PDB file of C-alpha atoms in Angstrom:
ATOM      1  CA  MET A   2       0.000   0.000   0.000  1.00 97.00           C
ATOM      2  CA  PHE A   3       1.069   3.597  -0.390  1.00 98.00           C
ATOM      3  CA  LEU A   4       0.389   6.806   1.484  1.00 98.00           C
ATOM      4  CA  ILE A   5      -0.171  10.031  -0.448  1.00 98.00           C
ATOM      5  CA  GLY A   6       0.738  13.391   1.060  1.00 97.00           C
ATOM      6  CA  GLN A   7       3.611  15.367   2.499  1.00 97.00           C
ATOM      7  CA  TYR A   8       4.765  14.993   6.067  1.00 98.00           C
ATOM      8  CA  ASP A   9       4.423  18.689   6.863  1.00 97.00           C
ATOM      9  CA  SER A  10       0.679  17.953   7.013  1.00 97.00           C
ATOM     10  CA  PRO A  11      -0.222  16.932  10.588  1.00 97.00           C
ATOM     11  CA  PHE A  12      -2.867  14.591   9.165  1.00 98.00           C
ATOM     12  CA  VAL A  13      -0.526  12.766   6.799  1.00 98.00           C
ATOM     13  CA  ARG A  14       2.157  12.608   9.453  1.00 98.00           C
ATOM     14  CA  ARG A  15      -0.108  11.061  12.096  1.00 98.00           C
ATOM     15  CA  VAL A  16      -1.120   8.298   9.684  1.00 98.00           C
ATOM     16  CA  ALA A  17       2.494   7.592   8.689  1.00 98.00           C
ATOM     17  CA  ILE A  18       3.588   7.451  12.330  1.00 98.00           C
ATOM     18  CA  ALA A  19       0.761   5.034  13.143  1.00 98.00           C
ATOM     19  CA  LEU A  20       1.791   2.838  10.210  1.00 98.00           C
ATOM     20  CA  ARG A  21       5.370   2.806  11.469  1.00 98.00           C
ATOM     21  CA  LEU A  22       4.346   2.062  15.073  1.00 98.00           C
ATOM     22  CA  TYR A  23       2.179  -0.792  13.831  1.00 98.00           C
ATOM     23  CA  GLY A  24       5.076  -2.160  11.796  1.00 97.00           C
ATOM     24  CA  LEU A  25       3.070  -2.007   8.570  1.00 97.00           C
ATOM     25  CA  ALA A  26       5.065  -1.594   5.358  1.00 97.00           C
ATOM     26  CA  PHE A  27       4.052   1.223   3.032  1.00 98.00           C
ATOM     27  CA  GLU A  28       5.373   3.363   0.224  1.00 98.00           C
ATOM     28  CA  HIS A  29       5.294   7.123   0.533  1.00 98.00           C
ATOM     29  CA  ARG A  30       4.255   9.347  -2.331  1.00 98.00           C
ATOM     30  CA  PRO A  31       4.883  12.935  -1.184  1.00 97.00           C
ATOM     31  CA  TRP A  32       2.420  14.564  -3.540  1.00 97.00           C
ATOM     32  CA  SER A  33       1.250  18.089  -2.814  1.00 94.00           C
ATOM     33  CA  THR A  34      -2.426  19.015  -2.905  1.00 93.00           C
ATOM     34  CA  PHE A  35      -1.442  22.114  -4.881  1.00 90.00           C
ATOM     35  CA  GLY A  36       1.376  21.014  -7.163  1.00 91.00           C
ATOM     36  CA  ASP A  37       0.301  17.390  -7.636  1.00 95.00           C
ATOM     37  CA  ALA A  38      -3.495  17.598  -7.519  1.00 95.00           C
ATOM     38  CA  ASP A  39      -3.834  15.832 -10.884  1.00 96.00           C
ATOM     39  CA  LYS A  40      -1.864  12.864  -9.515  1.00 97.00           C
ATOM     40  CA  ILE A  41      -4.071  12.649  -6.426  1.00 98.00           C
ATOM     41  CA  ALA A  42      -7.399  12.970  -8.259  1.00 98.00           C
ATOM     42  CA  PRO A  43      -7.579   9.370  -9.602  1.00 97.00           C
ATOM     43  CA  TYR A  44      -7.356   8.095  -6.025  1.00 98.00           C
ATOM     44  CA  ASN A  45      -9.267  10.857  -4.250  1.00 98.00           C
ATOM     45  CA  PRO A  46     -11.570  13.193  -6.216  1.00 97.00           C
ATOM     46  CA  LEU A  47     -11.386  15.678  -3.356  1.00 97.00           C
ATOM     47  CA  ARG A  48      -7.649  15.946  -4.103  1.00 96.00           C
ATOM     48  CA  ARG A  49      -6.981  15.908  -0.382  1.00 96.00           C
ATOM     49  CA  VAL A  50      -4.451  14.150   1.797  1.00 97.00           C
ATOM     50  CA  PRO A  51      -3.902  11.812   3.474  1.00 98.00           C
ATOM     51  CA  THR A  52      -5.046   9.154   1.050  1.00 98.00           C
ATOM     52  CA  LEU A  53      -4.009   5.553   1.684  1.00 98.00           C
ATOM     53  CA  VAL A  54      -4.182   3.237  -1.324  1.00 98.00           C
ATOM     54  CA  LEU A  55      -4.407  -0.429  -0.370  1.00 98.00           C
ATOM     55  CA  ASP A  56      -2.829  -3.330  -2.216  1.00 96.00           C
ATOM     56  CA  ASP A  57      -6.104  -4.115  -3.994  1.00 97.00           C
ATOM     57  CA  GLY A  58      -6.419  -0.525  -5.224  1.00 96.00           C
ATOM     58  CA  GLU A  59      -9.039   0.637  -2.722  1.00 97.00           C
ATOM     59  CA  ALA A  60      -8.331   4.203  -1.620  1.00 98.00           C
ATOM     60  CA  LEU A  61      -9.105   5.282   1.937  1.00 98.00           C
ATOM     61  CA  ILE A  62      -9.530   8.990   2.623  1.00 96.00           C
ATOM     62  CA  GLU A  63      -9.550  11.111   5.814  1.00 94.00           C
ATOM     63  CA  SER A  64      -7.140  10.321   8.619  1.00 96.00           C
ATOM     64  CA  MET A  65      -9.697   8.951  11.099  1.00 94.00           C
ATOM     65  CA  ILE A  66     -11.119   6.512   8.536  1.00 96.00           C
ATOM     66  CA  ILE A  67      -7.609   5.366   7.628  1.00 98.00           C
ATOM     67  CA  LEU A  68      -6.662   4.892  11.283  1.00 97.00           C
ATOM     68  CA  ASP A  69      -9.865   2.984  11.985  1.00 96.00           C
ATOM     69  CA  TYR A  70      -8.935   0.598   9.178  1.00 97.00           C
ATOM     70  CA  LEU A  71      -5.395   0.201  10.527  1.00 98.00           C
ATOM     71  CA  ASP A  72      -6.747  -0.570  14.000  1.00 97.00           C
ATOM     72  CA  GLU A  73      -8.967  -3.268  12.509  1.00 96.00           C
ATOM     73  CA  LEU A  74      -6.047  -4.619  10.519  1.00 97.00           C
ATOM     74  CA  VAL A  75      -3.707  -5.034  13.495  1.00 97.00           C
ATOM     75  CA  GLY A  76      -6.407  -6.323  15.838  1.00 95.00           C
ATOM     76  CA  GLU A  77      -7.805  -5.267  19.180  1.00 88.00           C
ATOM     77  CA  GLY A  78      -4.770  -6.290  21.205  1.00 90.00           C
ATOM     78  CA  LYS A  79      -2.468  -3.966  19.287  1.00 95.00           C
ATOM     79  CA  ALA A  80      -4.871  -1.197  18.266  1.00 95.00           C
ATOM     80  CA  MET A  81      -4.055   2.243  19.651  1.00 95.00           C
ATOM     81  CA  LEU A  82      -7.696   3.066  20.399  1.00 92.00           C
ATOM     82  CA  PRO A  83     -10.204   1.100  22.508  1.00 89.00           C
ATOM     83  CA  ARG A  84     -12.900  -0.536  20.379  1.00 88.00           C
ATOM     84  CA  ASN A  85     -15.817   0.594  22.538  1.00 90.00           C
ATOM     85  CA  GLY A  86     -16.906   2.201  25.787  1.00 92.00           C
ATOM     86  CA  THR A  87     -16.181   5.390  27.675  1.00 92.00           C
ATOM     87  CA  GLU A  88     -12.438   5.301  27.057  1.00 90.00           C
ATOM     88  CA  ARG A  89     -12.983   5.106  23.306  1.00 93.00           C
ATOM     89  CA  ARG A  90     -15.290   8.137  23.345  1.00 94.00           C
ATOM     90  CA  ARG A  91     -12.890  10.102  25.532  1.00 92.00           C
ATOM     91  CA  HIS A  92      -9.958   9.475  23.231  1.00 93.00           C
ATOM     92  CA  LEU A  93     -12.028  10.121  20.101  1.00 96.00           C
ATOM     93  CA  ARG A  94     -12.916  13.480  21.622  1.00 96.00           C
ATOM     94  CA  ILE A  95      -9.229  14.349  22.010  1.00 97.00           C
ATOM     95  CA  CYS A  96      -8.602  13.200  18.433  1.00 97.00           C
ATOM     96  CA  ALA A  97     -11.504  15.347  17.208  1.00 97.00           C
ATOM     97  CA  LEU A  98     -10.226  18.413  19.056  1.00 98.00           C
ATOM     98  CA  ALA A  99      -6.733  17.867  17.678  1.00 98.00           C
ATOM     99  CA  SER A 100      -8.088  17.414  14.143  1.00 97.00           C
ATOM    100  CA  GLY A 101     -10.177  20.558  14.467  1.00 97.00           C
ATOM    101  CA  LEU A 102      -7.144  22.463  15.709  1.00 98.00           C
ATOM    102  CA  GLY A 103      -5.199  21.200  12.707  1.00 97.00           C
ATOM    103  CA  ASP A 104      -7.967  22.251  10.323  1.00 97.00           C
ATOM    104  CA  LYS A 105      -8.039  25.771  11.728  1.00 97.00           C
ATOM    105  CA  ALA A 106      -4.256  26.084  11.781  1.00 97.00           C
ATOM    106  CA  VAL A 107      -4.109  25.013   8.125  1.00 96.00           C
ATOM    107  CA  SER A 108      -6.940  27.389   7.171  1.00 94.00           C
ATOM    108  CA  LEU A 109      -5.222  30.279   8.902  1.00 95.00           C
ATOM    109  CA  LEU A 110      -1.960  29.483   7.146  1.00 94.00           C
ATOM    110  CA  TYR A 111      -3.668  29.401   3.744  1.00 92.00           C
ATOM    111  CA  GLU A 112      -5.374  32.705   4.531  1.00 90.00           C
ATOM    112  CA  ARG A 113      -1.979  34.259   5.160  1.00 90.00           C
ATOM    113  CA  VAL A 114      -0.055  32.841   2.211  1.00 89.00           C
ATOM    114  CA  LEU A 115      -2.740  32.629  -0.486  1.00 87.00           C
ATOM    115  CA  ARG A 116      -4.736  35.831  -0.031  1.00 83.00           C
ATOM    116  CA  LYS A 117      -3.288  39.258  -0.745  1.00 82.00           C
ATOM    117  CA  GLU A 118      -5.766  40.835   1.659  1.00 85.00           C
ATOM    118  CA  GLN A 119      -6.678  38.708   4.635  1.00 85.00           C
ATOM    119  CA  LEU A 120     -10.266  38.670   5.853  1.00 87.00           C
ATOM    120  CA  ALA A 121      -9.959  40.020   9.393  1.00 90.00           C
ATOM    121  CA  LEU A 122     -13.169  38.373  10.632  1.00 91.00           C
ATOM    122  CA  TRP A 123     -12.020  34.952   9.448  1.00 92.00           C
ATOM    123  CA  VAL A 124      -8.519  35.404  10.886  1.00 93.00           C
ATOM    124  CA  GLU A 125      -9.920  36.437  14.264  1.00 95.00           C
ATOM    125  CA  ARG A 126     -12.323  33.495  14.297  1.00 95.00           C
ATOM    126  CA  CYS A 127      -9.592  30.977  13.472  1.00 95.00           C
ATOM    127  CA  GLN A 128      -7.267  32.449  16.080  1.00 96.00           C
ATOM    128  CA  ALA A 129     -10.010  32.286  18.724  1.00 97.00           C
ATOM    129  CA  GLN A 130     -10.779  28.664  17.852  1.00 97.00           C
ATOM    130  CA  ILE A 131      -7.110  27.704  17.954  1.00 98.00           C
ATOM    131  CA  GLY A 132      -6.614  29.439  21.298  1.00 97.00           C
ATOM    132  CA  ASP A 133      -9.698  27.875  22.875  1.00 98.00           C
ATOM    133  CA  VAL A 134      -8.819  24.355  21.723  1.00 98.00           C
ATOM    134  CA  LEU A 135      -5.263  24.720  23.003  1.00 98.00           C
ATOM    135  CA  LYS A 136      -6.627  25.732  26.408  1.00 98.00           C
ATOM    136  CA  VAL A 137      -8.934  22.726  26.552  1.00 98.00           C
ATOM    137  CA  LEU A 138      -6.218  20.295  25.430  1.00 98.00           C
ATOM    138  CA  GLU A 139      -3.780  21.793  27.945  1.00 98.00           C
ATOM    139  CA  ALA A 140      -6.280  21.298  30.772  1.00 97.00           C
ATOM    140  CA  GLU A 141      -7.076  17.752  29.644  1.00 96.00           C
ATOM    141  CA  ARG A 142      -3.402  16.765  29.330  1.00 97.00           C
ATOM    142  CA  ALA A 143      -2.529  18.303  32.700  1.00 97.00           C
ATOM    143  CA  LYS A 144      -5.011  15.926  34.361  1.00 96.00           C
ATOM    144  CA  VAL A 145      -3.328  12.843  32.889  1.00 95.00           C
ATOM    145  CA  THR A 146      -0.697  11.388  35.206  1.00 94.00           C
ATOM    146  CA  THR A 147       0.479   8.594  32.870  1.00 95.00           C
ATOM    147  CA  PRO A 148       3.035   9.095  30.074  1.00 94.00           C
ATOM    148  CA  TYR A 149       0.309   8.934  27.419  1.00 95.00           C
ATOM    149  CA  TRP A 150      -3.409   9.619  27.211  1.00 91.00           C
ATOM    150  CA  LEU A 151      -4.155   5.884  27.011  1.00 83.00           C
ATOM    151  CA  GLY A 152      -1.878   5.091  29.918  1.00 90.00           C
ATOM    152  CA  MET A 153       1.551   3.585  29.533  1.00 93.00           C
ATOM    153  CA  ARG A 154       1.455   3.110  25.766  1.00 93.00           C
ATOM    154  CA  ILE A 155       1.005   5.609  22.994  1.00 97.00           C
ATOM    155  CA  GLY A 156      -2.355   6.012  21.256  1.00 97.00           C
ATOM    156  CA  HIS A 157      -3.917   7.909  18.390  1.00 97.00           C
ATOM    157  CA  ALA A 158      -4.817  10.846  20.629  1.00 97.00           C
ATOM    158  CA  ASP A 159      -1.165  11.267  21.605  1.00 98.00           C
ATOM    159  CA  ILE A 160       0.012  11.183  17.999  1.00 98.00           C
ATOM    160  CA  ALA A 161      -2.690  13.580  16.792  1.00 98.00           C
ATOM    161  CA  VAL A 162      -1.957  16.155  19.492  1.00 98.00           C
ATOM    162  CA  ALA A 163       1.813  15.987  19.024  1.00 98.00           C
ATOM    163  CA  CYS A 164       1.508  16.421  15.257  1.00 98.00           C
ATOM    164  CA  VAL A 165      -0.824  19.415  15.431  1.00 98.00           C
ATOM    165  CA  VAL A 166       1.257  21.049  18.159  1.00 98.00           C
ATOM    166  CA  ARG A 167       4.319  20.854  15.925  1.00 97.00           C
ATOM    167  CA  PHE A 168       2.385  22.218  12.946  1.00 97.00           C
ATOM    168  CA  THR A 169       0.870  25.071  14.960  1.00 97.00           C
ATOM    169  CA  ARG A 170       4.260  26.019  16.398  1.00 96.00           C
ATOM    170  CA  GLU A 171       5.796  26.167  12.937  1.00 96.00           C
ATOM    171  CA  ALA A 172       2.895  27.808  11.120  1.00 96.00           C
ATOM    172  CA  HIS A 173       1.802  30.247  13.850  1.00 96.00           C
ATOM    173  CA  PRO A 174       4.532  30.641  16.472  1.00 95.00           C
ATOM    174  CA  GLN A 175       2.767  33.686  17.880  1.00 95.00           C
ATOM    175  CA  LEU A 176      -0.208  31.506  18.843  1.00 96.00           C
ATOM    176  CA  PHE A 177       1.737  28.849  20.737  1.00 96.00           C
ATOM    177  CA  ASP A 178       3.675  30.072  23.757  1.00 93.00           C
ATOM    178  CA  ALA A 179       5.206  27.022  25.433  1.00 93.00           C
ATOM    179  CA  SER A 180       5.062  28.736  28.826  1.00 95.00           C
ATOM    180  CA  ARG A 181       1.260  28.936  28.525  1.00 96.00           C
ATOM    181  CA  TYR A 182       0.928  25.284  27.556  1.00 97.00           C
ATOM    182  CA  PRO A 183       3.477  23.351  29.638  1.00 97.00           C
ATOM    183  CA  ALA A 184       1.528  20.078  29.617  1.00 97.00           C
ATOM    184  CA  LEU A 185       1.084  20.134  25.848  1.00 97.00           C
ATOM    185  CA  SER A 186       4.701  21.144  25.324  1.00 97.00           C
ATOM    186  CA  GLY A 187       5.910  18.290  27.500  1.00 97.00           C
ATOM    187  CA  HIS A 188       3.627  15.874  25.722  1.00 97.00           C
ATOM    188  CA  ALA A 189       4.866  16.972  22.306  1.00 97.00           C
ATOM    189  CA  GLU A 190       8.504  16.717  23.364  1.00 97.00           C
ATOM    190  CA  ARG A 191       7.971  13.187  24.705  1.00 96.00           C
ATOM    191  CA  CYS A 192       6.398  12.062  21.445  1.00 98.00           C
ATOM    192  CA  GLU A 193       8.903  13.860  19.213  1.00 98.00           C
ATOM    193  CA  GLY A 194      11.668  11.993  21.002  1.00 97.00           C
ATOM    194  CA  LEU A 195      10.375   8.652  19.711  1.00 97.00           C
ATOM    195  CA  ALA A 196      12.039   7.102  16.664  1.00 97.00           C
ATOM    196  CA  PRO A 197       8.986   7.190  14.319  1.00 98.00           C
ATOM    197  CA  PHE A 198       8.469  10.892  15.013  1.00 98.00           C
ATOM    198  CA  LYS A 199      12.137  11.617  14.303  1.00 98.00           C
ATOM    199  CA  GLU A 200      11.991   9.629  11.088  1.00 97.00           C
ATOM    200  CA  ILE A 201       8.663  10.915   9.788  1.00 98.00           C
ATOM    201  CA  VAL A 202       8.991  14.670   9.772  1.00 97.00           C
ATOM    202  CA  GLN A 203       9.296  17.457   7.239  1.00 96.00           C
ATOM    203  CA  PRO A 204       9.870  21.196   7.673  1.00 93.00           C
ATOM    204  CA  LEU A 205       6.788  23.236   6.898  1.00 93.00           C
ATOM    205  CA  ALA A 206       6.681  24.263   3.251  1.00 86.00           C
ATOM    206  CA  PRO A 207       3.448  26.220   2.670  1.00 84.00           C
ATOM    207  CA  PRO A 208       2.127  26.872  -0.830  1.00 81.00           C
ATOM    208  CA  LYS A 209       2.930  30.202  -2.424  1.00 73.00           C
ATOM    209  CA  GLY A 210       0.167  32.526  -3.518  1.00 57.00           C
TER     210      GLY A 210
END
């Protein structure tokens, strides 16, 4: 199977890191949604990443759908998300908040680099959403006494948060002050110290308007 997308995307990166942690072999096709949209289109008409193309040609789109498939593939004992119950919903909530933060951070970046005149109302709204989600994630992480959200082993929530924290720091350094978010900063540093995070990383290279 092969994964489409560049690793400066927090969504592509989280999928690639999960694949590596699961020990699943994959090829990487670092196609850009801007420069390589025509290459992506046959696999994903939305021309979005990540897109994971399976050995039989089936293309999975959206990071949560891809990760759900990977969890099913490796089995319940190895999956990085509980299959049911309160714990599953709690971790899905963290994943959803992290994904939403990533969406807003990407939107705000595109607003800055692709528009000659930024829409102030949209910028303010994105900044408020980013700030509020960071506060909630900081409070949630500060309550966790184990190394990871799932306990002693890493899970999808951990990966998602670490990836979006890195992206937000690089794309909008003025919006992420480590002193304001010590729990999130510590979490990100712990994850970034792991081998898959060190291997699967790419400096931010935003599109040019």
